[in-house]
Amino acid sequence: PPEASPANPPADATESPAPSEGRAVDASTPPPPSDPVPPAYSAYGPGGASPARSPYASGVDGAFSLDPETGARLRVLASDLNAVAARSDNGILSGVLSITTGALTITMGILFAEYSNVEDASFLATYLYVFGGTSIARGIMELILKPDYREPALRYAHMPMRTPNEAAARLKYGEYALEDLADRSRAARLVDGSLSLAAGLAVLPVYLVPRDFEVDTIGVFVIIGASISIVTGLVTLFLTSEAEDRWDAYQELDEELRTGPAAEAALRKKHAFSIDVAAVPLPSGAALGLSGKF
């Protein structure tokens, strides 16, 4: 047979010798790899892990459940505050524009009275003074009385509800915010409508009385402007705002939740008549007990 060499090793040189019976296995030799156990599968995904649950769901440690009436109030308040914030204009911008318009109108009246050669320049200047002053007053009113509709909605949306006390505080703030918006909107609406109505009614006698109620071409425009101001004031006085309508609707909901079918059912359950029967074994027989609630 050919001699063994590094280039020509023997046939059994690359094969590991089989351990004989009773021979100790080398501890440095790692065990053969085993097949990994597949993860358990459940309806929630691999590993059987359940999805994260809401901290307000019942059954979670340290959590609580809101009653249906409180949950309904919280949802309605969130919807009302967001709707009022989305549909209301910016009071600061409209107030500044109204003040600027009034100042320009008064300036036009001054220039008209000083440099105009029109026969009725003084009466037209008075007309411009009245409407300019009304516009400035309305602008100041919007800056002072008209609320910021967005701030309560943002604050309410970011209030936590981790505990029953926090949920109650959120409900209390939402009711206070919506009522405050309704009250301030009502005050601003009444003042705005009254100013428009007063300006329109004041212009007519100021312009027409000195002229013995004679109406010329300029007088037609004066009467049209005064009539528009009167109509605008009446509409503003009798047309409620979005915040007022929302608060009235919430009060109706609150009254219904307090005295509606759920409250009546709870009241009937509280005052319902019930009888409980209990049997007690005795050494010589049994005893039957009756108890009633009414």
Tab-separated table of C-alpha atoms in Angstrom:
chain	number	residue	atom	x	y	z
A	1	PRO	CA	0.000	0.000	0.000
A	2	PRO	CA	1.101	3.622	-0.622
A	3	GLU	CA	2.854	5.360	2.203
A	4	ALA	CA	0.938	7.950	4.156
A	5	SER	CA	2.048	11.527	3.630
A	6	PRO	CA	0.612	15.056	4.327
A	7	ALA	CA	-0.466	15.243	0.689
A	8	ASN	CA	-1.873	11.747	0.744
A	9	PRO	CA	-3.433	11.150	4.188
A	10	PRO	CA	-4.880	7.813	5.026
A	11	ALA	CA	-8.522	7.225	4.193
A	12	ASP	CA	-9.638	7.188	7.818
A	13	ALA	CA	-7.609	10.262	8.896
A	14	THR	CA	-10.478	12.727	8.392
A	15	GLU	CA	-13.003	10.579	10.208
A	16	SER	CA	-13.461	10.952	13.952
A	17	PRO	CA	-12.979	7.727	15.733
A	18	ALA	CA	-16.138	6.414	17.288
A	19	PRO	CA	-16.001	6.506	21.039
A	20	SER	CA	-15.915	3.153	22.565
A	21	GLU	CA	-18.320	2.074	25.209
A	22	GLY	CA	-17.417	3.370	28.610
A	23	ARG	CA	-15.166	6.120	27.189
A	24	ALA	CA	-15.664	9.562	28.759
A	25	VAL	CA	-16.824	12.310	26.419
A	26	ASP	CA	-14.520	15.318	26.129
A	27	ALA	CA	-16.058	18.214	28.121
A	28	SER	CA	-14.630	20.776	25.697
A	29	THR	CA	-16.745	19.420	22.869
A	30	PRO	CA	-20.023	21.452	22.595
A	31	PRO	CA	-23.259	19.514	22.418
A	32	PRO	CA	-24.970	19.273	19.068
A	33	PRO	CA	-27.476	22.064	18.364
A	34	SER	CA	-31.115	21.277	18.982
A	35	ASP	CA	-34.099	22.481	17.008
A	36	PRO	CA	-35.629	25.653	18.567
A	37	VAL	CA	-39.056	25.289	20.081
A	38	PRO	CA	-41.568	27.287	18.025
A	39	PRO	CA	-43.289	30.068	19.997
A	40	ALA	CA	-46.792	29.470	21.152
A	41	TYR	CA	-49.456	31.088	18.990
A	42	SER	CA	-52.634	32.654	20.216
A	43	ALA	CA	-55.322	34.900	18.845
A	44	TYR	CA	-53.326	37.918	20.057
A	45	GLY	CA	-50.176	37.024	18.094
A	46	PRO	CA	-46.932	35.081	18.577
A	47	GLY	CA	-46.032	34.255	22.117
A	48	GLY	CA	-49.595	34.641	23.348
A	49	ALA	CA	-49.044	38.262	24.371
A	50	SER	CA	-52.263	40.213	24.564
A	51	PRO	CA	-52.479	43.727	23.108
A	52	ALA	CA	-52.225	46.760	25.330
A	53	ARG	CA	-55.504	47.515	27.022
A	54	SER	CA	-56.917	50.878	27.842
A	55	PRO	CA	-56.143	51.939	31.423
A	56	TYR	CA	-59.802	52.855	31.766
A	57	ALA	CA	-61.095	49.392	30.910
A	58	SER	CA	-62.604	47.391	33.692
A	59	GLY	CA	-60.475	44.610	35.091
A	60	VAL	CA	-57.127	46.413	34.823
A	61	ASP	CA	-55.269	46.761	38.092
A	62	GLY	CA	-55.513	50.294	39.453
A	63	ALA	CA	-58.023	51.382	36.809
A	64	PHE	CA	-61.609	52.511	37.051
A	65	SER	CA	-64.685	52.542	34.877
A	66	LEU	CA	-66.790	55.605	34.164
A	67	ASP	CA	-70.526	55.311	34.457
A	68	PRO	CA	-72.426	55.793	31.162
A	69	GLU	CA	-73.879	59.158	32.193
A	70	THR	CA	-70.483	60.667	33.032
A	71	GLY	CA	-68.953	59.256	29.859
A	72	ALA	CA	-71.755	60.785	27.793
A	73	ARG	CA	-71.236	64.177	29.416
A	74	LEU	CA	-67.477	64.096	28.780
A	75	ARG	CA	-67.940	63.180	25.116
A	76	VAL	CA	-70.560	65.868	24.528
A	77	LEU	CA	-68.429	68.525	26.223
A	78	ALA	CA	-65.440	67.632	24.050
A	79	SER	CA	-67.577	67.851	20.911
A	80	ASP	CA	-69.174	71.150	21.949
A	81	LEU	CA	-65.916	72.877	22.883
A	82	ASN	CA	-64.235	71.756	19.658
A	83	ALA	CA	-67.202	72.876	17.544
A	84	VAL	CA	-67.322	76.299	19.200
A	85	ALA	CA	-63.567	76.747	18.742
A	86	ALA	CA	-63.707	75.723	15.075
A	87	ARG	CA	-66.703	77.847	14.064
A	88	SER	CA	-65.896	81.054	15.925
A	89	ASP	CA	-63.794	83.862	14.556
A	90	ASN	CA	-60.763	85.475	16.107
A	91	GLY	CA	-62.010	88.232	18.404
A	92	ILE	CA	-58.644	89.999	18.546
A	93	LEU	CA	-58.351	90.321	14.775
A	94	SER	CA	-61.932	91.490	14.276
A	95	GLY	CA	-61.603	93.932	17.190
A	96	VAL	CA	-58.448	95.515	15.788
A	97	LEU	CA	-60.001	95.776	12.321
A	98	SER	CA	-63.141	97.364	13.754
A	99	ILE	CA	-61.135	99.940	15.717
A	100	THR	CA	-59.025	100.744	12.660
A	101	THR	CA	-62.116	101.144	10.477
A	102	GLY	CA	-63.728	103.432	13.042
A	103	ALA	CA	-60.628	105.601	13.292
A	104	LEU	CA	-60.453	105.959	9.509
A	105	THR	CA	-64.160	106.821	9.360
A	106	ILE	CA	-63.772	109.570	11.966
A	107	THR	CA	-60.718	110.893	10.118
A	108	MET	CA	-62.761	111.052	6.913
A	109	GLY	CA	-65.453	112.978	8.791
A	110	ILE	CA	-62.911	115.513	10.049
A	111	LEU	CA	-61.427	115.991	6.585
A	112	PHE	CA	-64.878	116.191	5.058
A	113	ALA	CA	-65.977	118.908	7.503
A	114	GLU	CA	-62.791	120.961	7.069
A	115	TYR	CA	-62.093	120.783	3.366
A	116	SER	CA	-65.355	119.866	1.625
A	117	ASN	CA	-67.411	122.439	-0.265
A	118	VAL	CA	-70.583	120.348	-0.118
A	119	GLU	CA	-73.595	122.167	1.302
A	120	ASP	CA	-74.367	119.482	3.885
A	121	ALA	CA	-70.763	118.790	4.826
A	122	SER	CA	-71.387	119.246	8.551
A	123	PHE	CA	-74.281	116.768	8.568
A	124	LEU	CA	-72.291	114.197	6.615
A	125	ALA	CA	-69.384	114.671	8.995
A	126	THR	CA	-71.727	113.986	11.911
A	127	TYR	CA	-72.904	110.843	10.146
A	128	LEU	CA	-69.304	109.662	9.801
A	129	TYR	CA	-68.569	110.524	13.428
A	130	VAL	CA	-71.479	108.422	14.655
A	131	PHE	CA	-70.591	105.351	12.627
A	132	GLY	CA	-66.873	105.719	13.314
A	133	GLY	CA	-67.458	105.947	17.046
A	134	THR	CA	-69.790	102.948	16.908
A	135	SER	CA	-67.161	100.911	15.073
A	136	ILE	CA	-64.506	101.797	17.657
A	137	ALA	CA	-66.859	100.890	20.517
A	138	ARG	CA	-67.646	97.536	18.889
A	139	GLY	CA	-63.938	96.824	18.466
A	140	ILE	CA	-63.204	97.574	22.115
A	141	MET	CA	-66.147	95.401	23.118
A	142	GLU	CA	-64.794	92.474	21.097
A	143	LEU	CA	-61.377	92.796	22.711
A	144	ILE	CA	-62.817	92.938	26.240
A	145	LEU	CA	-65.971	90.819	26.225
A	146	LYS	CA	-65.513	88.340	23.414
A	147	PRO	CA	-63.828	85.188	24.775
A	148	ASP	CA	-61.015	83.129	23.309
A	149	TYR	CA	-62.869	80.032	22.113
A	150	ARG	CA	-59.781	77.925	21.391
A	151	GLU	CA	-58.048	77.995	24.792
A	152	PRO	CA	-60.770	76.095	26.735
A	153	ALA	CA	-60.981	73.412	24.046
A	154	LEU	CA	-57.208	72.859	24.086
A	155	ARG	CA	-57.035	72.773	27.872
A	156	TYR	CA	-59.980	70.379	28.155
A	157	ALA	CA	-58.516	68.029	25.534
A	158	HIS	CA	-55.209	67.739	27.430
A	159	MET	CA	-56.614	67.166	30.918
A	160	PRO	CA	-55.762	63.642	32.182
A	161	MET	CA	-58.272	61.085	33.435
A	162	ARG	CA	-56.110	58.606	35.323
A	163	THR	CA	-58.197	58.616	38.479
A	164	PRO	CA	-61.850	59.252	39.329
A	165	ASN	CA	-60.876	62.619	40.825
A	166	GLU	CA	-59.176	63.684	37.600
A	167	ALA	CA	-62.199	62.599	35.571
A	168	ALA	CA	-64.484	64.585	37.879
A	169	ALA	CA	-62.196	67.627	37.595
A	170	ARG	CA	-62.247	67.357	33.805
A	171	LEU	CA	-66.033	67.176	33.780
A	172	LYS	CA	-66.322	70.152	36.128
A	173	TYR	CA	-63.930	72.250	34.040
A	174	GLY	CA	-65.703	71.357	30.788
A	175	GLU	CA	-69.067	72.430	32.176
A	176	TYR	CA	-67.602	75.651	33.585
A	177	ALA	CA	-65.793	76.465	30.322
A	178	LEU	CA	-68.843	75.900	28.126
A	179	GLU	CA	-71.085	77.946	30.432
A	180	ASP	CA	-68.519	80.770	30.591
A	181	LEU	CA	-68.229	80.847	26.796
A	182	ALA	CA	-72.011	81.006	26.503
A	183	ASP	CA	-72.314	83.835	29.054
A	184	ARG	CA	-69.560	85.941	27.514
A	185	SER	CA	-70.848	85.329	24.001
A	186	ARG	CA	-74.322	86.425	25.099
A	187	ALA	CA	-72.944	89.616	26.674
A	188	ALA	CA	-70.885	90.440	23.585
A	189	ARG	CA	-73.858	89.754	21.311
A	190	LEU	CA	-76.198	92.010	23.295
A	191	VAL	CA	-73.697	94.875	23.428
A	192	ASP	CA	-72.841	94.544	19.737
A	193	GLY	CA	-76.476	94.450	18.661
A	194	SER	CA	-77.398	97.367	20.895
A	195	LEU	CA	-74.584	99.513	19.487
A	196	SER	CA	-75.581	98.778	15.900
A	197	LEU	CA	-79.227	99.473	16.628
A	198	ALA	CA	-78.460	102.702	18.505
A	199	ALA	CA	-76.148	103.971	15.755
A	200	GLY	CA	-78.756	103.397	13.058
A	201	LEU	CA	-81.509	105.047	15.073
A	202	ALA	CA	-79.301	108.019	16.029
A	203	VAL	CA	-78.194	108.828	12.494
A	204	LEU	CA	-81.683	109.315	11.076
A	205	PRO	CA	-82.783	112.201	13.313
A	206	VAL	CA	-79.291	113.746	13.283
A	207	TYR	CA	-79.352	113.965	9.504
A	208	LEU	CA	-83.050	114.392	8.718
A	209	VAL	CA	-84.302	116.776	11.445
A	210	PRO	CA	-82.078	119.753	10.488
A	211	ARG	CA	-83.178	119.288	6.858
A	212	ASP	CA	-86.890	119.123	7.694
A	213	PHE	CA	-86.895	115.473	6.574
A	214	GLU	CA	-85.997	116.416	3.005
A	215	VAL	CA	-84.122	113.597	1.315
A	216	ASP	CA	-81.678	114.213	-1.509
A	217	THR	CA	-79.240	111.863	-3.225
A	218	ILE	CA	-76.797	111.863	-0.334
A	219	GLY	CA	-79.667	111.427	2.101
A	220	VAL	CA	-80.673	108.216	0.332
A	221	PHE	CA	-77.272	106.680	1.060
A	222	VAL	CA	-77.479	107.881	4.659
A	223	ILE	CA	-80.879	106.244	5.125
A	224	ILE	CA	-79.695	103.009	3.486
A	225	GLY	CA	-76.664	102.833	5.770
A	226	ALA	CA	-78.740	103.552	8.859
A	227	SER	CA	-81.318	100.935	7.852
A	228	ILE	CA	-78.609	98.313	7.396
A	229	SER	CA	-77.240	99.126	10.845
A	230	ILE	CA	-80.713	98.819	12.404
A	231	VAL	CA	-81.421	95.468	10.737
A	232	THR	CA	-77.982	94.161	11.698
A	233	GLY	CA	-78.543	95.169	15.309
A	234	LEU	CA	-81.937	93.466	15.479
A	235	VAL	CA	-80.607	90.246	13.955
A	236	THR	CA	-77.660	90.233	16.355
A	237	LEU	CA	-79.940	90.746	19.347
A	238	PHE	CA	-82.304	87.903	18.509
A	239	LEU	CA	-79.922	85.384	16.909
A	240	THR	CA	-78.144	83.312	19.537
A	241	SER	CA	-74.504	82.322	19.208
A	242	GLU	CA	-73.025	78.859	18.764
A	243	ALA	CA	-71.795	78.726	22.353
A	244	GLU	CA	-75.228	79.645	23.718
A	245	ASP	CA	-76.956	76.962	21.656
A	246	ARG	CA	-74.427	74.339	22.729
A	247	TRP	CA	-74.782	75.203	26.406
A	248	ASP	CA	-78.583	75.082	26.240
A	249	ALA	CA	-78.421	71.687	24.527
A	250	TYR	CA	-75.982	70.391	27.148
A	251	GLN	CA	-78.285	71.513	29.953
A	252	GLU	CA	-81.128	69.582	28.338
A	253	LEU	CA	-78.882	66.515	28.074
A	254	ASP	CA	-77.821	66.844	31.708
A	255	GLU	CA	-81.434	67.105	32.829
A	256	GLU	CA	-82.372	64.066	30.752
A	257	LEU	CA	-79.509	62.027	32.197
A	258	ARG	CA	-80.524	62.990	35.717
A	259	THR	CA	-84.245	62.282	35.311
A	260	GLY	CA	-84.329	60.044	32.228
A	261	PRO	CA	-85.043	56.313	31.926
A	262	ALA	CA	-81.719	55.318	33.507
A	263	ALA	CA	-82.324	57.512	36.545
A	264	GLU	CA	-85.903	56.313	36.854
A	265	ALA	CA	-84.783	52.686	36.631
A	266	ALA	CA	-82.160	53.269	39.315
A	267	LEU	CA	-84.776	54.957	41.482
A	268	ARG	CA	-87.202	52.080	41.030
A	269	LYS	CA	-84.446	49.611	41.798
A	270	LYS	CA	-83.532	51.524	44.919
A	271	HIS	CA	-87.113	51.587	46.210
A	272	ALA	CA	-88.220	48.196	44.869
A	273	PHE	CA	-89.764	45.604	47.186
A	274	SER	CA	-87.838	42.326	47.414
A	275	ILE	CA	-88.073	39.122	49.467
A	276	ASP	CA	-85.112	36.879	50.299
A	277	VAL	CA	-85.569	33.244	51.368
A	278	ALA	CA	-82.924	31.410	53.413
A	279	ALA	CA	-82.944	27.787	54.683
A	280	VAL	CA	-80.876	26.918	57.780
A	281	PRO	CA	-80.250	23.232	58.738
A	282	LEU	CA	-80.870	22.318	62.371
A	283	PRO	CA	-80.053	19.130	64.353
A	284	SER	CA	-83.721	18.223	64.544
A	285	GLY	CA	-84.760	19.519	61.117
A	286	ALA	CA	-84.507	22.842	59.283
A	287	ALA	CA	-85.554	26.468	59.635
A	288	LEU	CA	-86.856	28.767	56.915
A	289	GLY	CA	-86.127	32.485	57.082
A	290	LEU	CA	-87.779	35.308	55.145
A	291	SER	CA	-86.494	38.860	54.796
A	292	GLY	CA	-88.022	41.699	52.823
A	293	LYS	CA	-86.837	45.099	51.524
A	294	PHE	CA	-89.108	47.953	50.568
